[in-house]
Coordinates of C-alpha atoms in Angstrom, one line a residue:
X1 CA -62.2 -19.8 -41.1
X2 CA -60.4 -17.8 -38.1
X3 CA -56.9 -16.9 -38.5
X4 CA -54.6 -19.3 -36.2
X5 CA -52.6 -17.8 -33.9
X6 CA -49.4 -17.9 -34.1
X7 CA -47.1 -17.9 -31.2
X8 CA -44.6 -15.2 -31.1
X9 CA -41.3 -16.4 -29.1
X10 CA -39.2 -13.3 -27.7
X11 CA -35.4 -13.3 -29.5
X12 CA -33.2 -13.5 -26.4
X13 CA -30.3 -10.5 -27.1
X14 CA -27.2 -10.9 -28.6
X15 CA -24.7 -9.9 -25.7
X16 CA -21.0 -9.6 -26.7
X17 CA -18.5 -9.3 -23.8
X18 CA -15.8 -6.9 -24.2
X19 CA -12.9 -9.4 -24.9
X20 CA -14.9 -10.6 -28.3
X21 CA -15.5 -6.7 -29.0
X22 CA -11.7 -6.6 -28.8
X23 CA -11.2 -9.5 -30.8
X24 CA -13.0 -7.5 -33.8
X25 CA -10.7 -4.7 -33.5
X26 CA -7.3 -6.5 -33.4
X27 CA -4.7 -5.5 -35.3
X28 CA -6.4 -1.9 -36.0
X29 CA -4.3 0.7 -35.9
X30 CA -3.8 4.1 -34.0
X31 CA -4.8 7.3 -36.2
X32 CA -3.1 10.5 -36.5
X33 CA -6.5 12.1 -35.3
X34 CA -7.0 11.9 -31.4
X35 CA -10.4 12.1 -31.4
X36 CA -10.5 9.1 -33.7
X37 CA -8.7 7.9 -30.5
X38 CA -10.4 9.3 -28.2
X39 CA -14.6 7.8 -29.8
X40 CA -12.7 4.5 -30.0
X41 CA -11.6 4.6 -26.3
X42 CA -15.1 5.8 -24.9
X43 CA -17.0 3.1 -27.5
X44 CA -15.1 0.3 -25.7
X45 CA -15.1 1.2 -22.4
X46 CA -18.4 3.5 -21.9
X47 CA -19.1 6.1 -19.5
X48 CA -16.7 5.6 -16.2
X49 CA -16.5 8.1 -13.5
X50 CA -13.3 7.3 -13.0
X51 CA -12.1 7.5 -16.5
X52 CA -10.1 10.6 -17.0
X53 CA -9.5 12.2 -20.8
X54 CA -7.7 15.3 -20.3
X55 CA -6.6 17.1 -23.7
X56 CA -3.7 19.5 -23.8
X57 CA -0.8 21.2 -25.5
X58 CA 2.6 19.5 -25.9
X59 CA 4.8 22.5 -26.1
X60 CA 2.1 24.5 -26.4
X61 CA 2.2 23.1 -30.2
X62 CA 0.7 20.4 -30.7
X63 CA -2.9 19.1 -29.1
X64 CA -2.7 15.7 -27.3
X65 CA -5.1 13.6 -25.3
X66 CA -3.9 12.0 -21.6
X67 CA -6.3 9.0 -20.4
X68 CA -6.3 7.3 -17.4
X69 CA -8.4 6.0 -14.4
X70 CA -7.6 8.4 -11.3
X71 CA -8.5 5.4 -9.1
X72 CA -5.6 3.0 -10.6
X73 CA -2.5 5.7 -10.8
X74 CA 0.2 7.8 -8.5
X75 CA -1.8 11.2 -9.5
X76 CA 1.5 13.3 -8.4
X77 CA 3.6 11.2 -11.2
X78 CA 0.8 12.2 -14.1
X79 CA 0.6 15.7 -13.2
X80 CA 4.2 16.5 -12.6
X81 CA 6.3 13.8 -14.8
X82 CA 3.9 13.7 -17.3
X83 CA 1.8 16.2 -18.0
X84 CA 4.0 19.3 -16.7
X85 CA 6.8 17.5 -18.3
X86 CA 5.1 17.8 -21.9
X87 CA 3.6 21.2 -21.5
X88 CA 7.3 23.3 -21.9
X89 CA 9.9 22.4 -24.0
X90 CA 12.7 20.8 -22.1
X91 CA 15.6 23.6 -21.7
X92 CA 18.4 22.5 -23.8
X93 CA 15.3 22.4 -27.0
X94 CA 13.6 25.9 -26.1
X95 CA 14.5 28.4 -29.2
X96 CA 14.7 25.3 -31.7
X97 CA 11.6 24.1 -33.7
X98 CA 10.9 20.6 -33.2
X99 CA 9.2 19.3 -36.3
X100 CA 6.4 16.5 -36.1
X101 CA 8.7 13.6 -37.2
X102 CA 11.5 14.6 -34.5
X103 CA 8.4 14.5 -31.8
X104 CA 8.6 11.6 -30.9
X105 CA 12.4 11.1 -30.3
X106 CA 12.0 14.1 -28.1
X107 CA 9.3 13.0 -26.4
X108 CA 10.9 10.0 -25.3
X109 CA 14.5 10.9 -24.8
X110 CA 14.4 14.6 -23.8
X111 CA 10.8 15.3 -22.1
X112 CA 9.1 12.5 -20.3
X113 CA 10.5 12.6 -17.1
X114 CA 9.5 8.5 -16.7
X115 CA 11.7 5.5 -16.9
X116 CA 8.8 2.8 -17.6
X117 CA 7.6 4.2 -21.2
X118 CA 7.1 3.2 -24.5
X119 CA 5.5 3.6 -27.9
X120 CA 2.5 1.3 -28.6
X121 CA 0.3 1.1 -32.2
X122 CA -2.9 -0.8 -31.8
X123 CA -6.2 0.5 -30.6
X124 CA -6.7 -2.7 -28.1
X125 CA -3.5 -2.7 -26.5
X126 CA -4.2 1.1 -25.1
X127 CA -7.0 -0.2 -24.1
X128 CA -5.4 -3.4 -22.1
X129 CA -3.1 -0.7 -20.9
X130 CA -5.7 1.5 -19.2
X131 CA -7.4 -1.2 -17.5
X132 CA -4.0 -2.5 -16.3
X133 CA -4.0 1.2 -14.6
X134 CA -1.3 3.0 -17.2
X135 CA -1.7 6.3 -18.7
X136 CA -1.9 6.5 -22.2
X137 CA -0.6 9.5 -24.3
X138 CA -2.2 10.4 -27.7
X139 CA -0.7 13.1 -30.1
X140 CA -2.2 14.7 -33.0
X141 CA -0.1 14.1 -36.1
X142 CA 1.5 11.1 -34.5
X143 CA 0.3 7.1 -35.3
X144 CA 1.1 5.7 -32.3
X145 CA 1.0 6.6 -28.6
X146 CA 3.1 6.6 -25.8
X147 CA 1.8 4.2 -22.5
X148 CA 3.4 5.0 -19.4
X149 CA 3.7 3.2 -16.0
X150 CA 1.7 5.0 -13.3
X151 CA -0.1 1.9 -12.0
X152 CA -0.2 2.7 -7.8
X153 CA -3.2 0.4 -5.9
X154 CA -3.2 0.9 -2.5
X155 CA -2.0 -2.2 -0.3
X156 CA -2.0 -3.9 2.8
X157 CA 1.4 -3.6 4.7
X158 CA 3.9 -7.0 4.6
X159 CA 2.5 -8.8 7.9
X160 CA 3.2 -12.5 9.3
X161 CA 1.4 -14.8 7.3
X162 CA -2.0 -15.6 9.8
X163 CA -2.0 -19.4 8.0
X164 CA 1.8 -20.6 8.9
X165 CA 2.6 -19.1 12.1
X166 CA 6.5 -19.7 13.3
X167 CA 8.5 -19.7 16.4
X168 CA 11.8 -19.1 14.8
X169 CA 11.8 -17.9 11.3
X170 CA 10.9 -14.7 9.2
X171 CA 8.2 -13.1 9.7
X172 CA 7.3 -11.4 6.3
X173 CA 4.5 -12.3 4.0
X174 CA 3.1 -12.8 0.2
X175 CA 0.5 -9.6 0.3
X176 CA -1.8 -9.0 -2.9
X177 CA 0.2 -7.1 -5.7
X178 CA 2.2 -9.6 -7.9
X179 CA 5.3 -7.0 -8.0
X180 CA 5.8 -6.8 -4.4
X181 CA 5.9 -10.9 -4.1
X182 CA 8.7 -10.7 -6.5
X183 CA 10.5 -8.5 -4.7
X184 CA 10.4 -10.4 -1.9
X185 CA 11.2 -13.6 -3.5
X186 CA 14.1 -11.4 -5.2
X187 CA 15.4 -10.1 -1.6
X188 CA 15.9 -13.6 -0.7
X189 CA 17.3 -15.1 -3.8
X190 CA 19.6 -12.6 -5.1
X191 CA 20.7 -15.0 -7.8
X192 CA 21.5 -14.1 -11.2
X193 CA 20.1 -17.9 -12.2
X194 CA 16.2 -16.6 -10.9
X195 CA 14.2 -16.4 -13.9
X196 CA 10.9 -14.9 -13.4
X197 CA 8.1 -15.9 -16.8
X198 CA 4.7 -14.1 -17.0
X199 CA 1.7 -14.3 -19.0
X200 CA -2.0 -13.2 -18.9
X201 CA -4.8 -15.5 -18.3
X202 CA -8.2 -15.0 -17.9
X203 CA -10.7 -13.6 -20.6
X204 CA -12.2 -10.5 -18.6
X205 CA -9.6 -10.4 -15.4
X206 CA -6.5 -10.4 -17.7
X207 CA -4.4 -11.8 -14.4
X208 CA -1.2 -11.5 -14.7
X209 CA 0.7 -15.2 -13.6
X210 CA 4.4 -15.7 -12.8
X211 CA 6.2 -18.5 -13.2
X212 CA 9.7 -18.7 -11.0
X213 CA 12.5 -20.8 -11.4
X214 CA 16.2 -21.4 -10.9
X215 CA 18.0 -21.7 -14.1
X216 CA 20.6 -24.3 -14.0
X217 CA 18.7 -26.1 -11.6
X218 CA 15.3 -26.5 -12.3
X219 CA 14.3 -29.1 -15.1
X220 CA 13.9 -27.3 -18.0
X221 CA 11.3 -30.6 -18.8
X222 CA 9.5 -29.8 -15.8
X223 CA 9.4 -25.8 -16.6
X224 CA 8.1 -26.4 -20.2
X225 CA 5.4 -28.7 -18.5
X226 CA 3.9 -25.9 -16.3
X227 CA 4.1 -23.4 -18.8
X228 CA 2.4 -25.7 -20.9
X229 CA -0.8 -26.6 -18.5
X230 CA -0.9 -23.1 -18.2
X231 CA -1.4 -21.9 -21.5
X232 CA -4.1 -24.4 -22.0
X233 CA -6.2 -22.4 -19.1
X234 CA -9.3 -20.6 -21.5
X235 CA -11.9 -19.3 -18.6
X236 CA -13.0 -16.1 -18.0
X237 CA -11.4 -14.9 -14.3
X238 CA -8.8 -16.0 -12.0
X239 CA -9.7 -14.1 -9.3
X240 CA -6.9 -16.3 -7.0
X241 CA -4.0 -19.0 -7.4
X242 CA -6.6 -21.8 -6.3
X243 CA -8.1 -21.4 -9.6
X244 CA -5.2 -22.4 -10.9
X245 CA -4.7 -25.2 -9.0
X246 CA -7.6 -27.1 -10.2
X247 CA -6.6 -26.7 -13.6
X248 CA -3.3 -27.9 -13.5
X249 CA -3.6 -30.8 -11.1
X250 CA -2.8 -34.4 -11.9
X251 CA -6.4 -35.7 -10.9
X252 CA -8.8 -33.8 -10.6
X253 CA -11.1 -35.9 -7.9
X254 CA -8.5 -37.0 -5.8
X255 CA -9.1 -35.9 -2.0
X256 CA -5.2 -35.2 -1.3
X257 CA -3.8 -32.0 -2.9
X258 CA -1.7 -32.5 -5.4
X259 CA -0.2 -29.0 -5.6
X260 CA 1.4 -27.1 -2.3
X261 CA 0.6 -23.6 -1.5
X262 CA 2.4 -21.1 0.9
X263 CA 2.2 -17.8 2.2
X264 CA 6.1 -17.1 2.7
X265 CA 8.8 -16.0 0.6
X266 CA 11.3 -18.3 2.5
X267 CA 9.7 -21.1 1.9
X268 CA 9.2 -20.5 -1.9
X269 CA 12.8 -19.2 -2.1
X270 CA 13.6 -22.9 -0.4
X271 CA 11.8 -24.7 -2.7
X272 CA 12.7 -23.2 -5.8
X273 CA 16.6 -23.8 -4.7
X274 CA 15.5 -27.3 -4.6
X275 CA 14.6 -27.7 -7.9
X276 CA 10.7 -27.2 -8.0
X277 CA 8.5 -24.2 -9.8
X278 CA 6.5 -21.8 -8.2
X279 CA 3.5 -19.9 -9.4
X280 CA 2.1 -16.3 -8.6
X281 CA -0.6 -14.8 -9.2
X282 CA -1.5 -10.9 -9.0
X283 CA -4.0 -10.0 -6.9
X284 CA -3.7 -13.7 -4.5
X285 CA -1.0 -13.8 -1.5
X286 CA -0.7 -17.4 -1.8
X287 CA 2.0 -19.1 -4.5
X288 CA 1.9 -22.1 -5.3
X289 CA 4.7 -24.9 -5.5
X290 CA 5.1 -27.8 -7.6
X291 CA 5.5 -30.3 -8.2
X292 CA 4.4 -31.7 -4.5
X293 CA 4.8 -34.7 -2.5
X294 CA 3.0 -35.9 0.8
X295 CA 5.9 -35.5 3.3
X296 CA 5.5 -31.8 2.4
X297 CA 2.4 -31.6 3.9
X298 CA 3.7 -32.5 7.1
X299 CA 6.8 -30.2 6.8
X300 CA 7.5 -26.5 8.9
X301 CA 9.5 -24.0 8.4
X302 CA 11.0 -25.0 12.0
X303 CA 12.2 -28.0 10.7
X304 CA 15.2 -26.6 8.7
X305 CA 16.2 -23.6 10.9
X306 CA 15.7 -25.7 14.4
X307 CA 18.9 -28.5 15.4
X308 CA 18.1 -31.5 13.7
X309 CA 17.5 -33.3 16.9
X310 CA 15.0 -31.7 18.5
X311 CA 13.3 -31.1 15.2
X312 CA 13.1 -34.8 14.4
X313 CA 11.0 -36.0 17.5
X314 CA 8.9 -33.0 16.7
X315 CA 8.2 -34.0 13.0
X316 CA 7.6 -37.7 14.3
X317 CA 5.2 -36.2 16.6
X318 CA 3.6 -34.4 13.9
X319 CA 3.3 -37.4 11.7
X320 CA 1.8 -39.1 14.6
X321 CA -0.9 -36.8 15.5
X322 CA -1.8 -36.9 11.3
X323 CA -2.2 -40.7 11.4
X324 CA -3.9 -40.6 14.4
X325 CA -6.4 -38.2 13.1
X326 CA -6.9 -40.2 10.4
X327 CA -7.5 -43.6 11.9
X328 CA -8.3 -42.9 15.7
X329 CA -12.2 -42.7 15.4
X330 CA -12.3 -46.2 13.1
X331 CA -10.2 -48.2 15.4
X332 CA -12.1 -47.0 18.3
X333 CA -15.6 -47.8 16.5
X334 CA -14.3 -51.2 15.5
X335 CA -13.0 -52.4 18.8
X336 CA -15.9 -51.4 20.8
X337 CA -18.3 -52.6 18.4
X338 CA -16.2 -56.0 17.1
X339 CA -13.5 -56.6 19.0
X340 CA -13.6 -55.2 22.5
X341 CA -11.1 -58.3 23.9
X342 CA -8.6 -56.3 22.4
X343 CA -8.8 -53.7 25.0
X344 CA -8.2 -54.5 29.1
X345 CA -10.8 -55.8 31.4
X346 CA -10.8 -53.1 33.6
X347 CA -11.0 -50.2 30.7
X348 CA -13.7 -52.2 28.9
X349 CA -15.9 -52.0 31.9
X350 CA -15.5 -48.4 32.5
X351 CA -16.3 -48.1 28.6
X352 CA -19.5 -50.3 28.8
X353 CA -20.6 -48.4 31.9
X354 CA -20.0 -44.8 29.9
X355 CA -22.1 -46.4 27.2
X356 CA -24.7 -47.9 29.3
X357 CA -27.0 -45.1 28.4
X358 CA -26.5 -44.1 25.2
X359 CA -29.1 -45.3 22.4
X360 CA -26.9 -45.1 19.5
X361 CA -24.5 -48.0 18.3
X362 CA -20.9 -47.0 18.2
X363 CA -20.5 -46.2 14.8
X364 CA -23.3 -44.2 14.5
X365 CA -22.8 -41.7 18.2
X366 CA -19.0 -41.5 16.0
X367 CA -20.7 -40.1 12.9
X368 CA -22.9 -37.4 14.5
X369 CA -20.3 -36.4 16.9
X370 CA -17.7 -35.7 14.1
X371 CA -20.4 -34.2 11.9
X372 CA -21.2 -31.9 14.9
X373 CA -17.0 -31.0 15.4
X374 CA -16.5 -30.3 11.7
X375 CA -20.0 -28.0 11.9
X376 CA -18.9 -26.5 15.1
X377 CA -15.2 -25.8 13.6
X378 CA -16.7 -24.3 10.0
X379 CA -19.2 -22.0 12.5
X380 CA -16.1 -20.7 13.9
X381 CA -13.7 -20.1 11.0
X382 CA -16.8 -17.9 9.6
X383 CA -17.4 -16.0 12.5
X384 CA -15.9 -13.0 13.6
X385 CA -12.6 -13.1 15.2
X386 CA -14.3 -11.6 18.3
X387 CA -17.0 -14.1 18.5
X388 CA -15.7 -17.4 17.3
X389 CA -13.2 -18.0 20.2
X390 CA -16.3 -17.1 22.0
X391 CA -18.1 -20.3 20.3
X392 CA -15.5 -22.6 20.1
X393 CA -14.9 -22.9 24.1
X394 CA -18.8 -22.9 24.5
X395 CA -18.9 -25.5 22.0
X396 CA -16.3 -28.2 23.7
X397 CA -16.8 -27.6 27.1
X398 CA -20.8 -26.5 27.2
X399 CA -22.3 -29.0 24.3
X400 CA -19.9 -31.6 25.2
X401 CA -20.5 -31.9 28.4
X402 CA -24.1 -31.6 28.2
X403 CA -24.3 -34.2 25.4
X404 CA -22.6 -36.5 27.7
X405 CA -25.2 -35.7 31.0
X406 CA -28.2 -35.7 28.4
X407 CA -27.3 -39.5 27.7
X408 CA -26.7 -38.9 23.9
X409 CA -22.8 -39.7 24.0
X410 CA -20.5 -41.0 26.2
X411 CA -17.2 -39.8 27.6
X412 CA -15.0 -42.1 25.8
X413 CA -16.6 -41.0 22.5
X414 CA -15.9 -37.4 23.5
X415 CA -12.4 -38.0 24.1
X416 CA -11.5 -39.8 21.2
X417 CA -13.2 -37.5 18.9
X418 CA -11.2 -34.4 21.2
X419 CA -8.2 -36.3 20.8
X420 CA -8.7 -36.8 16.9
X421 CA -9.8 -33.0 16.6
X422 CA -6.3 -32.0 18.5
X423 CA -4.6 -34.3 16.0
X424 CA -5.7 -32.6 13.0
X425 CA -4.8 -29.4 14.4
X426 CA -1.1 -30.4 14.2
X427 CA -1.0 -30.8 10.1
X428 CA 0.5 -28.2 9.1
X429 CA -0.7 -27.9 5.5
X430 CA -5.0 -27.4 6.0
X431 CA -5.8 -28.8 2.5
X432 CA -4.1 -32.0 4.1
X433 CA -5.3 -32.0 7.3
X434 CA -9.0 -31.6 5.0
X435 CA -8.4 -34.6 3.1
X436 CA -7.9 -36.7 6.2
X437 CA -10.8 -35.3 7.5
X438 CA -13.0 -36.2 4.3
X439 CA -11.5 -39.7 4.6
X440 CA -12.1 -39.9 8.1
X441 CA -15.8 -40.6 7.6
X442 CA -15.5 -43.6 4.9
X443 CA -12.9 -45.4 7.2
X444 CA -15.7 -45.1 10.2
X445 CA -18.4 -46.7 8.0
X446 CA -16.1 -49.8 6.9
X447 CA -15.0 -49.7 10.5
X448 CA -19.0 -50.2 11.6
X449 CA -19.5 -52.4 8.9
X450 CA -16.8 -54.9 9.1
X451 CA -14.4 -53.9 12.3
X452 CA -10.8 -53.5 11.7
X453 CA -11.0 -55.7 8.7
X454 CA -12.6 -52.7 7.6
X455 CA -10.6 -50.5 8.6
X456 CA -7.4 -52.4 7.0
X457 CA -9.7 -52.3 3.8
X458 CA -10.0 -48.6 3.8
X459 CA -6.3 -48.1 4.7
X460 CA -5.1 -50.1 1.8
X461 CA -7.5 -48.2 -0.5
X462 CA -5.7 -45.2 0.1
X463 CA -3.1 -46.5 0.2
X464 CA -2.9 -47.4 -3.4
X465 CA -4.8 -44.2 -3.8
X466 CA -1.4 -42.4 -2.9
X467 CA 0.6 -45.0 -4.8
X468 CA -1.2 -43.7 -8.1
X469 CA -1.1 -40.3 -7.7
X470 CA 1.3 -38.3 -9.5
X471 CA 1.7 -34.4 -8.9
X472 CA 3.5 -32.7 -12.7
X473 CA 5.2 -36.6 -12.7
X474 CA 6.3 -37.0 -9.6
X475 CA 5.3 -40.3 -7.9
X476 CA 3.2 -38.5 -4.7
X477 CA 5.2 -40.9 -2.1
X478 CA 8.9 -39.9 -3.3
X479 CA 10.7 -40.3 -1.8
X480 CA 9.8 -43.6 0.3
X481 CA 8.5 -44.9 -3.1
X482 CA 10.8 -45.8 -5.5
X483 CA 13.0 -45.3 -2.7
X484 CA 15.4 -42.2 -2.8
X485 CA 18.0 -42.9 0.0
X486 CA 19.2 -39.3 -0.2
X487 CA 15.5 -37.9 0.3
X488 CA 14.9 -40.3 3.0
X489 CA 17.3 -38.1 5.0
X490 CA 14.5 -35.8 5.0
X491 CA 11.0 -38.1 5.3
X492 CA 10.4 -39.3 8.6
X493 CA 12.9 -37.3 10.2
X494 CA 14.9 -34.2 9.2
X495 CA 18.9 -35.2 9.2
X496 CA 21.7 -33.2 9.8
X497 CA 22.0 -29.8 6.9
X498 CA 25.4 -30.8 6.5
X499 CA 24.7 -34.5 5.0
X500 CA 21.5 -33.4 3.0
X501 CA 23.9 -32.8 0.6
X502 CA 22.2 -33.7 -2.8
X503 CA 19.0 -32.0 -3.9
X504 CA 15.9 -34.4 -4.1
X505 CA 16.9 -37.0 -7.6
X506 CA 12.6 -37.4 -7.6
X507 CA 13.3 -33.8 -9.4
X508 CA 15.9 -34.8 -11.5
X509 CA 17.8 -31.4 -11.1
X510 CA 20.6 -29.9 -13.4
X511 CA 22.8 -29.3 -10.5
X512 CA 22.0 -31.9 -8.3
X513 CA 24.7 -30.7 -5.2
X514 CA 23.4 -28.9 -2.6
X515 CA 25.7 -28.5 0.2
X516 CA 29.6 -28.7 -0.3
X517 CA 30.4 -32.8 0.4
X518 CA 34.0 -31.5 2.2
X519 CA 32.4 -28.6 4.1
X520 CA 31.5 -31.0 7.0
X521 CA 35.2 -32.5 7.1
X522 CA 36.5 -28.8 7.4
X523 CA 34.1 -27.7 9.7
X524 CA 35.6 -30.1 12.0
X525 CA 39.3 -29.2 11.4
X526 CA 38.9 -26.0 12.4
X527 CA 36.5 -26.4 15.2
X528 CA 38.8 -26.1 18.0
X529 CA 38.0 -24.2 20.5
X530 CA 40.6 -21.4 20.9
X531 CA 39.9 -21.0 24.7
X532 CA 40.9 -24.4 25.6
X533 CA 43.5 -24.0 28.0
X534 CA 44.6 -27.7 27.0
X535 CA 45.1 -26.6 23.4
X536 CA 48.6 -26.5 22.4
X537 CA 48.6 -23.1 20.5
X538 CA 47.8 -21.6 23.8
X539 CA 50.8 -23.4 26.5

């Protein structure tokens, strides 16, 4: 009888990534023998180039070990206020022996010419200190090691933010490194109530997160709350503060963003005076803001340091242009395919004869043209600076107008979809203007389907869509719903700074006062104008 065969299936390898080989080392700690040290150190992280080990002699006495990677730290600062700094004995000690149990106190307090020191134990925690890009300090005899701050990553310079451009208003930045945002949230803030929270998250990117608010204002409920949905974040990178973001939404399939994101110091610096909490994220130049409602989304820096006046027919304008590139397209398809009564005699001809041609019903020459704008506009974001202005005018004027001689649209269509295009533009916030975009195409559909029953259908949907949506609590339409009379000062139009004197109650602040409720009545006592020749001071 022949021997069966048996089929041999390949063991896949066991692969352990370097946080679980971690993991099996915590709590170990650091031996009096540096190259105990120094096998542990090159087990866990391998062979780098970049991964310097220098040993030495601290007062040419004892040997030591000095690890870093060359790439990640200020190389002046190791060689001259660390190294040099522990090869001679500091003046005021040369002629006295310095025993093994004083080295350390000397070390600390008489050599080490750094400020950002300190004495560390465990094995993994020198190693979370190199990658973080500080230099770790190892001597014989001693069981623990000093880590010092050396971190220096080279950075883009503070520039105005490319994403929320403004007429009058700073002009600084959010840029990459998480210290430098604080700074420049600290510059603006220079409160003694700022409290700034941090933690890691992230398996293998170890990120480090901030969490800013105003003591005494902010809702401690609401701080515990972030600092809670944070916590519960267990992936393995957060490579930006939009990874956050879809963690720590509200719901997670809703179109409208739920969370607010910024660029600018002065508008987080606003914000967080307001009540709300904002979170940072080293390595991303964008913080984010919560919790958020919609009339942010439709909100400029303009609007606060602009007169009220002109600023309010400019935010109505804006508001406008965002309803109207929500609903434009789906009116139009429903009229000229249900309803074209609606519209005069005279314009309905000149439609009909722009459409004579065209082989498409309404709601479909709609679809493709939008489909074509949104490919045409995502061709041009991803194109080089050089080239995609290039595209973009070739794209309206060239393909539009031939589309329209060719017979395959007509120039209403054009128009309305230019005109919806335009309106989008003037959102502000481009995760908003996104959403209406999304929901731009559903409304058309119902609008082809049904006509402006339709399009009341969809725009009641949403509707209770936004009536639903919570962002951290919040109700998404605060304040217009429940109705906040104090933050209707600032929804539709932006009132006076002077009677916006309450901070938003949606937020349920500590200190709800804002502005001073007298300062307004003493601004006009003493608003006389001293030149007046018909003032009495001056007869």
């Amino acid at each position: 009888m022949p021997a069966r065969k048996v089929k041999r299936i390949a063991a896949k390898p066991i692969v352990i990534g370097p946080s679980k080989v971690l993991d099996k080392h915590k709590g170990e700690k650091i031996s009096t023998q540096i190259e105990s040290t120094i096998a542990f150190i090159n087990g866990i992280l391998g062979m780098n180039e970049d991964l310097t080990i220098r040993r030495f002699h601290v007062f040419g006495q004892y040997q030591a070990v000095i690890m870093y990677y060359s790439n990640m730290v200020n190389q002046s600062t190791v060689n001259v206020d660390i190294v040099k700094a522990l090869m001679y004995v500091p003046p005021h000690l040369i002629g006295r022996s310095i025993e093994i149990k004083q080295l350390t106190d000397v070390l600390m307090n008489d050599a080490l010419y750094h400020s950002e020191s300190r004495l560390e134990s465990e094995l993994t925690v020198l190693v979370d200190s190199l990658l973080r890009g500080e230099t770790v300090v190892t001597v014989e005899g001693l069981d623990h090691s000093l880590i010092i701050n050396t971190r220096n990553i080279d950075k883009r310079s503070i520039e105005q933010p490319a994403t929320e451009q403004v007429i009058r208003g700073p002009r600084e930045g959010f840029i990459e490194p998480l210290g430098t945002n604080i700074s420049l949230i600290r510059y603006r803030l220079q409160s003694p109530d700022l409290r700034i929270e941090t933690m890691e998250i992230g398996r293998r990117t170890k990120s480090k997160v901030a969490v800013c608010y105003m003591e005494g204002i902010t809702n401690p409920e609401l701080v515990k709350e972030v600092n809670n949905r944070l916590s519960k974040i267990d992936t393995d990178t957060v490579m930006d503060s939009g990874y956050l973001e879809q963690f720590i939404e509200d719901n997670h399939y809703s179109p409208f963003p739920q969370v607010q994101y910024t660029e600018r110091p002065d508008k987080v610096v606003a914000n967080l005076a307001e009540g709300r909490v904002s979170i940072l994220v080293d390595g991303s130049p964008l913080a984010l803001v919560v919790p958020t409602v919609f009339n942010q989304f439709y909100q400029t820096v303009e609007d606060y340091t602009e007169r009220f006046v002109l600023m309010s027919s400019i935010r109505l304008a804006r508001l406008i242009a965002l309803i109207f590139s929500l609903v434009f397209p789906a009116i139009y398809v429903s009229i000229i395919s249900y309803n074209p009564e609606l519209i005069p005699t005279e314009f309905a001809v000149a439609v009909a004869g722009g459409r004579a041609g065209v082989p498409f019903p309404a709601v479909v020459e709609v679809i493709i043209i939008e489909i074509s704008m949104e490919v045409l506009r995502e061709a041009t974001i991803r194109l080089p600076q050089q080239v995609g202005g290039a595209l973009s005018i070739v794209g309206v004027l060239v393909i539009g107008q031939a589309a329209v001689a060719a017979g395959f649209a007509s120039p209403i269509t054009v128009v309305i979809i230019a005109l919806t295009t335009i309106g989008s533009f003037a959102t502000p916030a481009y995760n908003a203007a996104l959403a209406l975009r999304l929901l731009r195409f559903p409304l058309i559909i119902l609008a082809g389907i049904f006509g402006l029953y339709g399009v009341m259908i969809g725009l009641i949907l949403i509707a209770n869509h936004l009536l639903s949506l919570k962002s951290f609590g919040v109700p998404y339409l605060s304040p217009l719903i429940p109705v906040d009379f104090q933050g209707l000062k600032d929804l539709l139009i932006r009132g006076p700074l002077w009677l916006m004197n309450k901070r938003p109650a949606f937020l349920k602040p500590v200190d709800e006062t804002k502005v001073s409720e007298t300062m307004f009545d003493e601004l006009e006592k003493t608003s006389t104008n001293v030149l007046d020749p018909l003032n009495d001071k001056n007869q």
